[in-house]
mmCIF file of C-alpha atoms and ligand atoms in Angstrom:
data_model
loop_
_atom_site.group_PDB
_atom_site.id
_atom_site.type_symbol
_atom_site.label_atom_id
_atom_site.label_comp_id
_atom_site.label_asym_id
_atom_site.label_seq_id
_atom_site.Cartn_x
_atom_site.Cartn_y
_atom_site.Cartn_z
ATOM 1 C CA UNK A 128 0.000 0.000 0.000
ATOM 2 C CA UNK A 129 0.858 3.717 -0.190
ATOM 3 C CA UNK A 130 2.529 3.890 3.233
ATOM 4 C CA UNK A 131 4.816 0.944 2.527
ATOM 5 C CA UNK A 132 5.743 2.426 -0.844
ATOM 6 C CA UNK A 133 6.525 5.746 0.795
ATOM 7 C CA UNK A 134 8.699 4.044 3.428
ATOM 8 C CA UNK A 135 10.559 2.086 0.806
ATOM 9 C CA UNK A 136 11.111 5.251 -1.246
ATOM 10 C CA UNK A 137 12.448 7.158 1.785
ATOM 11 C CA UNK A 138 14.782 4.298 2.620
ATOM 12 C CA UNK A 139 16.125 4.249 -0.921
ATOM 13 C CA UNK A 140 16.723 8.013 -0.825
ATOM 14 C CA UNK A 141 18.483 7.673 2.534
ATOM 15 C CA UNK A 142 20.659 4.906 1.145
ATOM 16 C CA UNK A 143 21.690 7.173 -1.746
ATOM 17 C CA UNK A 144 19.888 5.069 -4.365
ATOM 18 C CA UNK A 145 18.922 6.581 -7.695
ATOM 19 C CA UNK A 146 15.240 6.662 -8.663
ATOM 20 C CA UNK A 147 14.302 5.660 -12.205
ATOM 21 C CA UNK A 148 11.315 6.845 -14.280
ATOM 22 C CA UNK A 149 9.239 3.690 -13.720
ATOM 23 C CA UNK A 150 9.883 3.510 -9.958
ATOM 24 C CA UNK A 151 7.200 4.544 -7.497
ATOM 25 C CA UNK A 152 7.698 8.095 -6.218
ATOM 26 C CA UNK A 153 5.634 10.504 -4.105
ATOM 27 C CA UNK A 154 3.571 13.018 -6.062
ATOM 28 C CA UNK A 155 5.359 15.960 -4.519
ATOM 29 C CA UNK A 156 8.780 14.555 -5.541
ATOM 30 C CA UNK A 157 7.521 14.177 -9.120
ATOM 31 C CA UNK A 158 6.071 17.713 -9.156
ATOM 32 C CA UNK A 159 9.238 19.225 -7.719
ATOM 33 C CA UNK A 160 11.324 17.540 -10.374
ATOM 34 C CA UNK A 161 9.045 18.620 -13.218
ATOM 35 C CA UNK A 162 9.207 22.170 -11.859
ATOM 36 C CA UNK A 163 12.977 22.261 -11.580
ATOM 37 C CA UNK A 164 13.860 20.296 -14.729
ATOM 38 C CA UNK A 165 11.412 22.197 -16.931
ATOM 39 C CA UNK A 166 12.625 25.556 -15.587
ATOM 40 C CA UNK A 167 16.121 24.389 -16.261
ATOM 41 C CA UNK A 168 15.182 23.374 -19.848
ATOM 42 C CA UNK A 169 13.468 26.711 -20.460
ATOM 43 C CA UNK A 170 16.589 28.488 -19.179
ATOM 44 C CA UNK A 171 18.716 26.730 -21.773
ATOM 45 C CA UNK A 172 16.346 27.590 -24.607
ATOM 46 C CA UNK A 173 15.785 31.213 -23.550
ATOM 47 C CA UNK A 174 19.524 31.407 -22.837
ATOM 48 C CA UNK A 175 20.193 30.968 -26.557
ATOM 49 C CA UNK A 176 18.637 34.386 -27.259
ATOM 50 C CA UNK A 177 21.069 36.852 -25.645
ATOM 51 C CA UNK A 178 24.013 35.157 -27.377
ATOM 52 C CA UNK A 179 22.222 34.490 -30.649
ATOM 53 C CA UNK A 180 22.085 38.258 -30.832
ATOM 54 C CA UNK A 181 25.869 38.311 -31.466
ATOM 55 C CA UNK A 182 26.424 35.421 -33.890
ATOM 56 C CA UNK A 183 26.209 37.663 -36.951
ATOM 57 C CA UNK A 184 28.523 40.228 -35.341
ATOM 58 C CA UNK A 185 31.313 38.015 -33.963
ATOM 59 C CA UNK A 186 34.678 39.689 -34.632
ATOM 60 C CA UNK A 187 36.421 36.733 -36.349
ATOM 61 C CA UNK A 188 35.490 33.473 -38.047
ATOM 62 C CA UNK A 189 36.985 31.544 -35.109
ATOM 63 C CA UNK A 190 34.827 33.398 -32.568
ATOM 64 C CA UNK A 191 31.761 32.972 -34.740
ATOM 65 C CA UNK A 192 32.305 29.203 -35.039
ATOM 66 C CA UNK A 193 32.757 28.917 -31.271
ATOM 67 C CA UNK A 194 29.653 30.986 -30.523
ATOM 68 C CA UNK A 195 27.545 29.042 -33.017
ATOM 69 C CA UNK A 196 28.650 25.747 -31.453
ATOM 70 C CA UNK A 197 27.917 27.031 -27.963
ATOM 71 C CA UNK A 198 24.428 28.297 -28.762
ATOM 72 C CA UNK A 199 23.704 25.018 -30.540
ATOM 73 C CA UNK A 200 24.875 23.114 -27.436
ATOM 74 C CA UNK A 201 22.389 25.116 -25.371
ATOM 75 C CA UNK A 202 19.580 24.044 -27.686
ATOM 76 C CA UNK A 203 20.751 20.470 -27.152
ATOM 77 C CA UNK A 204 20.796 20.895 -23.370
ATOM 78 C CA UNK A 205 17.222 22.132 -23.501
ATOM 79 C CA UNK A 206 16.228 19.032 -25.458
ATOM 80 C CA UNK A 207 17.919 16.558 -23.055
ATOM 81 C CA UNK A 208 16.186 18.317 -20.180
ATOM 82 C CA UNK A 209 12.737 18.405 -21.799
ATOM 83 C CA UNK A 210 13.192 14.676 -22.456
ATOM 84 C CA UNK A 211 14.118 14.121 -18.791
ATOM 85 C CA UNK A 212 11.009 16.051 -17.702
ATOM 86 C CA UNK A 213 8.867 14.008 -20.087
ATOM 87 C CA UNK A 214 9.929 10.775 -18.317
ATOM 88 C CA UNK A 215 7.935 12.122 -15.352
ATOM 89 C CA UNK A 216 4.720 12.121 -17.357
ATOM 90 C CA UNK A 217 4.423 15.740 -18.468
ATOM 91 C CA UNK A 218 4.330 16.356 -22.215
ATOM 92 C CA UNK A 219 6.570 18.746 -24.111
ATOM 93 C CA UNK A 220 3.467 20.668 -25.209
ATOM 94 C CA UNK A 221 2.419 21.174 -21.584
ATOM 95 C CA UNK A 222 5.898 22.338 -20.628
ATOM 96 C CA UNK A 223 6.108 24.807 -23.509
ATOM 97 C CA UNK A 224 2.579 26.046 -22.893
ATOM 98 C CA UNK A 225 3.578 26.893 -19.315
ATOM 99 C CA UNK A 226 6.589 28.842 -20.599
ATOM 100 C CA UNK A 227 4.682 30.714 -23.288
ATOM 101 C CA UNK A 228 1.894 31.758 -20.923
ATOM 102 C CA UNK A 229 4.370 33.018 -18.329
ATOM 103 C CA UNK A 230 3.494 30.326 -15.762
ATOM 104 C CA UNK A 231 6.863 28.578 -15.808
ATOM 105 C CA UNK A 232 10.010 30.323 -14.696
ATOM 106 C CA UNK A 233 13.422 30.393 -16.341
ATOM 107 C CA UNK A 234 16.673 31.751 -14.981
ATOM 108 C CA UNK A 235 16.610 35.450 -14.122
ATOM 109 C CA UNK A 236 20.017 35.927 -15.741
ATOM 110 C CA UNK A 237 18.688 35.689 -19.285
ATOM 111 C CA UNK A 238 16.563 38.812 -18.841
ATOM 112 C CA UNK A 239 19.590 41.098 -19.054
ATOM 113 C CA UNK A 240 20.722 42.634 -22.359
ATOM 114 C CA UNK A 241 23.922 41.783 -24.253
ATOM 115 C CA UNK A 242 25.225 45.223 -25.186
ATOM 116 C CA UNK A 243 28.757 44.540 -26.438
ATOM 117 C CA UNK A 244 30.991 41.736 -27.708
ATOM 118 C CA UNK A 245 32.607 41.567 -24.264
ATOM 119 C CA UNK A 246 29.242 40.349 -22.967
ATOM 120 C CA UNK A 247 29.810 37.114 -24.914
ATOM 121 C CA UNK A 248 33.053 36.408 -23.073
ATOM 122 C CA UNK A 249 31.557 37.485 -19.768
ATOM 123 C CA UNK A 250 28.539 35.230 -20.160
ATOM 124 C CA UNK A 251 30.892 32.310 -20.777
ATOM 125 C CA UNK A 252 33.125 33.137 -17.847
ATOM 126 C CA UNK A 253 30.578 34.221 -15.238
ATOM 127 C CA UNK A 254 27.132 32.962 -16.291
ATOM 128 C CA UNK A 255 28.343 29.558 -17.438
ATOM 129 C CA UNK A 256 30.784 29.494 -14.526
ATOM 130 C CA UNK A 257 27.856 29.969 -12.133
ATOM 131 C CA UNK A 258 25.824 27.414 -14.064
ATOM 132 C CA UNK A 259 28.582 24.787 -13.698
ATOM 133 C CA UNK A 260 28.925 25.475 -9.985
ATOM 134 C CA UNK A 261 25.174 24.853 -9.605
ATOM 135 C CA UNK A 262 24.995 21.953 -12.057
ATOM 136 C CA UNK A 263 27.898 19.703 -11.065
ATOM 137 C CA UNK A 264 26.092 18.620 -7.852
ATOM 138 C CA UNK A 265 22.968 17.872 -9.944
ATOM 139 C CA UNK A 266 24.983 15.105 -11.679
ATOM 140 C CA UNK A 267 24.331 13.252 -8.380
ATOM 141 C CA UNK A 268 20.638 14.168 -8.223
ATOM 142 C CA UNK A 269 18.522 11.303 -6.871
ATOM 143 C CA UNK A 270 16.415 11.235 -10.051
ATOM 144 C CA UNK A 271 18.598 9.255 -12.454
ATOM 145 C CA UNK A 272 17.355 10.560 -15.841
ATOM 146 C CA UNK A 273 18.083 14.141 -14.694
ATOM 147 C CA UNK A 274 21.469 13.167 -13.271
ATOM 148 C CA UNK A 275 22.457 11.419 -16.515
ATOM 149 C CA UNK A 276 21.465 14.432 -18.623
ATOM 150 C CA UNK A 277 23.510 16.685 -16.343
ATOM 151 C CA UNK A 278 26.729 14.704 -16.802
ATOM 152 C CA UNK A 279 26.791 15.444 -20.499
ATOM 153 C CA UNK A 280 25.612 19.025 -20.037
ATOM 154 C CA UNK A 281 28.376 19.772 -17.533
ATOM 155 C CA UNK A 282 31.082 18.593 -19.920
ATOM 156 C CA UNK A 283 29.818 21.013 -22.533
ATOM 157 C CA UNK A 284 29.364 23.837 -20.007
ATOM 158 C CA UNK A 285 32.999 23.481 -19.080
ATOM 159 C CA UNK A 286 33.966 24.253 -22.696
ATOM 160 C CA UNK A 287 31.562 27.201 -22.661
ATOM 161 C CA UNK A 288 33.170 28.632 -19.563
ATOM 162 C CA UNK A 289 36.693 28.254 -20.913
ATOM 163 C CA UNK A 290 35.956 29.788 -24.294
ATOM 164 C CA UNK A 291 34.466 32.826 -22.528
ATOM 165 C CA UNK A 292 37.419 33.262 -20.221
ATOM 166 C CA UNK A 293 39.834 32.873 -23.125
ATOM 167 C CA UNK A 294 37.976 35.461 -25.207
ATOM 168 C CA UNK A 295 38.211 37.946 -22.321
ATOM 169 C CA UNK A 296 41.875 37.118 -21.676
ATOM 170 C CA UNK A 297 42.669 37.842 -25.327
ATOM 171 C CA UNK A 298 41.025 41.258 -25.062
ATOM 172 C CA UNK A 299 42.689 42.060 -21.738
ATOM 173 C CA UNK A 300 46.180 40.977 -22.843
ATOM 174 C CA UNK A 301 46.232 41.998 -26.505
ATOM 175 C CA UNK A 302 43.396 44.497 -26.782
ATOM 176 C CA UNK A 303 43.249 48.262 -26.981
ATOM 177 C CA UNK A 304 42.391 50.411 -23.976
ATOM 178 C CA UNK A 305 38.838 50.662 -25.321
ATOM 179 C CA UNK A 306 38.551 46.857 -25.488
ATOM 180 C CA UNK A 307 39.840 46.474 -21.939
ATOM 181 C CA UNK A 308 37.310 49.050 -20.757
ATOM 182 C CA UNK A 309 34.591 47.138 -22.598
ATOM 183 C CA UNK A 310 35.503 43.956 -20.682
ATOM 184 C CA UNK A 311 35.436 45.786 -17.345
ATOM 185 C CA UNK A 312 32.066 47.333 -18.191
ATOM 186 C CA UNK A 313 30.610 43.916 -19.070
ATOM 187 C CA UNK A 314 31.921 42.409 -15.815
ATOM 188 C CA UNK A 315 30.413 45.328 -13.873
ATOM 189 C CA UNK A 316 27.000 44.682 -15.396
ATOM 190 C CA UNK A 317 26.959 40.877 -15.108
ATOM 191 C CA UNK A 318 28.532 40.302 -11.682
ATOM 192 C CA UNK A 319 25.553 40.930 -9.416
ATOM 193 C CA UNK A 320 22.931 39.226 -11.640
ATOM 194 C CA UNK A 321 25.251 36.167 -11.678
ATOM 195 C CA UNK A 322 25.239 35.999 -7.892
ATOM 196 C CA UNK A 323 21.432 36.020 -8.072
ATOM 197 C CA UNK A 324 21.427 32.943 -10.333
ATOM 198 C CA UNK A 325 21.900 30.686 -7.293
ATOM 199 C CA UNK A 326 18.477 31.665 -5.983
ATOM 200 C CA UNK A 327 17.330 33.341 -2.750
ATOM 201 C CA UNK A 328 19.281 32.979 0.510
ATOM 202 C CA UNK A 329 18.815 29.580 2.148
ATOM 203 C CA UNK A 330 16.575 30.944 4.900
ATOM 204 C CA UNK A 331 14.264 32.448 2.258
ATOM 205 C CA UNK A 332 14.271 29.512 -0.156
ATOM 206 C CA UNK A 333 10.911 27.720 0.160
ATOM 207 C CA UNK A 334 11.942 24.621 -1.817
ATOM 208 C CA UNK A 335 15.411 23.990 -0.422
ATOM 209 C CA UNK A 336 14.750 21.924 2.686
ATOM 210 C CA UNK A 337 12.551 19.352 0.934
ATOM 211 C CA UNK A 338 14.744 19.224 -2.180
ATOM 212 C CA UNK A 339 17.850 18.650 -0.060
ATOM 213 C CA UNK A 340 16.032 15.949 1.904
ATOM 214 C CA UNK A 341 15.206 14.190 -1.365
ATOM 215 C CA UNK A 342 18.687 14.550 -2.826
ATOM 216 C CA UNK A 343 17.409 16.638 -5.728
ATOM 217 C CA UNK A 344 19.598 19.472 -4.484
ATOM 218 C CA UNK A 345 22.894 18.363 -2.983
ATOM 219 C CA UNK A 346 24.423 21.733 -2.084
ATOM 220 C CA UNK A 347 22.506 24.796 -0.852
ATOM 221 C CA UNK A 348 21.984 28.103 -2.718
ATOM 222 C CA UNK A 349 24.230 30.096 -0.350
ATOM 223 C CA UNK A 350 26.961 27.488 -0.255
ATOM 224 C CA UNK A 351 27.150 27.370 -4.051
ATOM 225 C CA UNK A 352 27.129 31.169 -4.268
ATOM 226 C CA UNK A 353 30.072 31.325 -1.846
ATOM 227 C CA UNK A 354 32.000 28.685 -3.802
ATOM 228 C CA UNK A 355 31.424 30.688 -6.973
ATOM 229 C CA UNK A 356 32.683 33.918 -5.401
ATOM 230 C CA UNK A 357 35.768 32.188 -3.978
ATOM 231 C CA UNK A 358 36.672 30.654 -7.349
ATOM 232 C CA UNK A 359 35.944 33.780 -9.366
ATOM 233 C CA UNK A 360 37.978 36.272 -7.315
ATOM 234 C CA UNK A 361 41.173 34.444 -8.250
ATOM 235 C CA UNK A 362 40.190 34.234 -11.929
ATOM 236 C CA UNK A 363 39.450 37.990 -11.973
ATOM 237 C CA UNK A 364 42.974 38.693 -10.706
ATOM 238 C CA UNK A 365 44.548 36.704 -13.544
ATOM 239 C CA UNK A 366 42.283 38.439 -16.028
ATOM 240 C CA UNK A 367 43.090 41.880 -14.649
ATOM 241 C CA UNK A 368 39.541 43.058 -13.981
ATOM 242 C CA UNK A 369 37.976 44.243 -10.738
ATOM 243 C CA UNK A 370 34.732 42.791 -9.430
ATOM 244 C CA UNK A 371 32.253 45.617 -8.728
ATOM 245 C CA UNK A 372 31.898 45.052 -4.982
ATOM 246 C CA UNK A 373 33.691 47.326 -2.481
ATOM 247 C CA UNK A 374 32.853 44.849 0.301
ATOM 248 C CA UNK A 375 34.698 41.963 -1.306
ATOM 249 C CA UNK A 376 37.279 40.985 1.306
ATOM 250 C CA UNK A 377 39.148 37.821 2.290
ATOM 251 C CA UNK A 378 37.903 36.540 5.630
ATOM 252 C CA UNK A 379 40.749 34.647 7.282
ATOM 253 C CA UNK A 380 38.520 33.184 9.960
ATOM 254 C CA UNK A 381 35.906 31.790 7.586
ATOM 255 C CA UNK A 382 38.445 30.892 4.916
ATOM 256 C CA UNK A 383 36.147 32.521 2.345
ATOM 257 C CA UNK A 384 35.677 35.822 0.558
ATOM 258 C CA UNK A 385 33.092 38.092 2.184
ATOM 259 C CA UNK A 386 30.911 39.925 -0.300
ATOM 260 C CA UNK A 387 28.374 42.771 -0.299
ATOM 261 C CA UNK A 388 24.594 42.650 -0.079
ATOM 262 C CA UNK A 389 22.678 41.373 -3.076
ATOM 263 C CA UNK A 390 19.752 43.480 -4.277
ATOM 264 C CA UNK A 391 17.006 40.915 -3.720
ATOM 265 C CA UNK A 392 14.320 43.396 -4.768
ATOM 266 C CA UNK A 393 15.887 43.467 -8.208
ATOM 267 C CA UNK A 394 16.015 39.657 -8.233
ATOM 268 C CA UNK A 395 12.307 39.247 -7.415
ATOM 269 C CA UNK A 396 11.367 41.957 -9.887
ATOM 270 C CA UNK A 397 13.194 40.101 -12.677
ATOM 271 C CA UNK A 398 11.807 36.718 -11.603
ATOM 272 C CA UNK A 399 8.339 38.288 -11.538
ATOM 273 C CA UNK A 400 8.589 39.301 -15.202
ATOM 274 C CA UNK A 401 9.731 42.906 -14.935
ATOM 275 C CA UNK A 402 13.429 42.730 -15.799
ATOM 276 C CA UNK A 403 15.120 44.667 -18.615
ATOM 277 C CA UNK A 404 14.392 42.011 -21.296
ATOM 278 C CA UNK A 405 11.641 39.703 -19.937
ATOM 279 C CA UNK A 406 9.041 40.809 -22.476
ATOM 280 C CA UNK A 407 11.477 40.632 -25.372
ATOM 281 C CA UNK A 408 12.676 37.123 -24.415
ATOM 282 C CA UNK A 409 9.212 35.655 -23.929
ATOM 283 C CA UNK A 410 8.014 37.415 -27.095
ATOM 284 C CA UNK A 411 10.845 35.819 -29.084
ATOM 285 C CA UNK A 412 9.974 32.331 -27.791
ATOM 286 C CA UNK A 413 6.249 32.741 -28.514
ATOM 287 C CA UNK A 414 7.007 34.053 -32.009
ATOM 288 C CA UNK A 415 9.333 31.096 -32.708
ATOM 289 C CA UNK A 416 6.537 28.724 -31.614
ATOM 290 C CA UNK A 417 3.967 30.444 -33.835
ATOM 291 C CA UNK A 418 6.353 30.657 -36.801
ATOM 292 C CA UNK A 419 6.962 26.919 -36.444
ATOM 293 C CA UNK A 420 3.248 26.018 -36.633
ATOM 294 C CA UNK A 421 3.497 25.027 -40.315
ATOM 295 C CA UNK A 422 6.282 22.561 -39.528
ATOM 296 C CA UNK A 423 4.203 20.864 -36.849
ATOM 297 C CA UNK A 424 1.162 20.767 -39.157
ATOM 298 C CA UNK A 425 3.207 19.345 -42.048
ATOM 299 C CA UNK A 426 4.798 16.696 -39.806
ATOM 300 C CA UNK A 427 1.372 15.688 -38.509
ATOM 301 C CA UNK A 428 -0.108 15.530 -42.032
ATOM 302 C CA UNK A 429 2.833 13.390 -43.146
ATOM 303 C CA UNK A 430 2.456 11.049 -40.170
ATOM 304 C CA UNK A 431 -1.284 10.670 -40.868
ATOM 305 C CA UNK A 432 -0.606 9.878 -44.517
ATOM 306 C CA UNK A 433 1.981 7.241 -43.567
ATOM 307 C CA UNK A 434 -0.467 5.705 -41.067
ATOM 308 C CA UNK A 435 -3.196 5.578 -43.704
ATOM 309 C CA UNK A 436 -0.802 3.941 -46.171
ATOM 310 C CA UNK A 437 0.081 1.305 -43.605
ATOM 311 C CA UNK A 438 -3.570 0.653 -42.784
ATOM 312 C CA UNK A 439 -4.450 0.272 -46.492
HETATM 313 N N1 ACO B 27 15.850 32.735 -11.700
HETATM 314 C C1 ACO B 27 14.515 32.540 -11.710
HETATM 315 N N2 ACO B 27 13.852 31.953 -10.692
HETATM 316 C C2 ACO B 27 14.585 31.540 -9.627
HETATM 317 C C3 ACO B 27 15.974 31.695 -9.557
HETATM 318 C C4 ACO B 27 16.607 32.329 -10.651
HETATM 319 N N3 ACO B 27 17.925 32.570 -10.670
HETATM 320 N N4 ACO B 27 16.401 31.197 -8.382
HETATM 321 C C5 ACO B 27 15.324 30.745 -7.739
HETATM 322 N N5 ACO B 27 14.225 30.964 -8.479
HETATM 323 C C6 ACO B 27 12.835 30.663 -8.117
HETATM 324 C C7 ACO B 27 12.617 29.187 -7.885
HETATM 325 O O1 ACO B 27 12.339 28.525 -9.097
HETATM 326 C C8 ACO B 27 11.445 29.195 -6.933
HETATM 327 O O2 ACO B 27 10.239 29.448 -7.635
HETATM 328 P P1 ACO B 27 9.122 28.262 -7.886
HETATM 329 O O3 ACO B 27 8.852 27.658 -6.549
HETATM 330 O O4 ACO B 27 7.983 28.964 -8.505
HETATM 331 O O5 ACO B 27 9.760 27.276 -8.806
HETATM 332 C C9 ACO B 27 11.706 30.438 -6.096
HETATM 333 O O6 ACO B 27 12.560 31.258 -6.866
HETATM 334 C C10 ACO B 27 12.342 30.122 -4.750
HETATM 335 O O7 ACO B 27 13.645 29.542 -4.935
HETATM 336 P P2 ACO B 27 14.123 28.171 -4.256
HETATM 337 O O8 ACO B 27 13.149 27.746 -3.221
HETATM 338 O O9 ACO B 27 15.535 28.317 -3.858
HETATM 339 O O10 ACO B 27 13.968 27.185 -5.527
HETATM 340 P P3 ACO B 27 14.790 25.880 -5.908
HETATM 341 O O11 ACO B 27 14.947 24.986 -4.728
HETATM 342 O O12 ACO B 27 14.186 25.310 -7.128
HETATM 343 O O13 ACO B 27 16.276 26.434 -6.255
HETATM 344 C C11 ACO B 27 17.630 26.736 -8.247
HETATM 345 C C12 ACO B 27 16.498 27.289 -7.346
HETATM 346 C C13 ACO B 27 18.934 26.759 -7.453
HETATM 347 C C14 ACO B 27 17.749 27.630 -9.473
HETATM 348 C C15 ACO B 27 17.274 25.278 -8.620
HETATM 349 O O14 ACO B 27 15.989 25.222 -9.183
HETATM 350 C C16 ACO B 27 18.231 24.654 -9.593
HETATM 351 O O15 ACO B 27 19.318 24.255 -9.221
HETATM 352 N N6 ACO B 27 17.810 24.516 -10.872
HETATM 353 C C17 ACO B 27 18.582 23.837 -11.897
HETATM 354 C C18 ACO B 27 19.621 24.720 -12.506
HETATM 355 C C19 ACO B 27 19.047 25.754 -13.426
HETATM 356 O O16 ACO B 27 17.858 25.895 -13.627
HETATM 357 N N7 ACO B 27 19.899 26.520 -14.060
HETATM 358 C C20 ACO B 27 19.443 27.470 -15.046
HETATM 359 C C21 ACO B 27 20.409 28.534 -15.272
HETATM 360 S S1 ACO B 27 21.924 27.999 -15.885
HETATM 361 C C22 ACO B 27 21.803 27.815 -17.571
HETATM 362 O O17 ACO B 27 20.829 27.516 -18.080
HETATM 363 C C23 ACO B 27 23.044 28.085 -18.405
#
């Protein structure tokens, strides 16, 4: 009965077992996973837009090829993740409908504009750097189809992060004064929104306790944010840029970098739909869906014809 199933599930989670699609799971576990995985998928797909903006303006053929490959990877990540969400019994149409009607969330970070070429490098270095920090622990998520998708995604994210850092390093070491200033300006604009990517502070994160209990989340929002700051400060030194936080200071006692206060009002505003580019991003996704209607109709007509042929 239900109680025995629940007990067996809890015991498996406690033992560090992975749960597969066909295994029994509590409703709330399933819902939490659909919520997180579909938001994650939407983030990948919406995340293609700010960078897609620069493909036709990349400064060299090499940079263009790299950017094209990266944006294509993000499309692929979205597809692995939609497929993982589908194993939980929610259809792709339902997931996309929730995105297009503004019901589903996607990462706040993709609602900021990409104003210069240095934004491409900075997104790789900081946005993808933050994404990796958050995503590596998800490779051990208790839901196996999600964990498996994340292993492949993290390998590709690592390339994304490196290509961004390398693009910035080239500008900082071989660029003109104007190019160096462009890098610093991009870092100034992206730093704080990147810290917000990890989600609200632990004591204000409604989903954390249960998700940690279930092994969906392995490391908390604040802990990941701190790890990201600690890793990034050193990388900024090598790059020769300053991080825009006067309170950034090594704390000997904690063995971590202290950092300033995050503007959580801005975070909730952006999550709530009122960031600099929310309307533009959602509009672009809805338009792509509508523009693709003829493809879906043609595919359906073709499938029906094939089925009729087989029946005849
Ligand atoms: N942007 C938008 N919404 C966010 C963000 C963010 N940066 N951080 C938290 N939220 C939302 C949560 O989705 C939740 O809303 P919901 O209950 O309606 O879903 C609410 O704020 C409260 O947050 P938490 O209780 O902390 O939510 P959760 O436990 O799901 O943790 C986190 C949030 C850390 C983002 C988690 O969902 C996660 O690890 N997701 C997978 C990684 C991911 O989505 N990455 C996308 C960006 S990286 C990339 O695509 C390149």
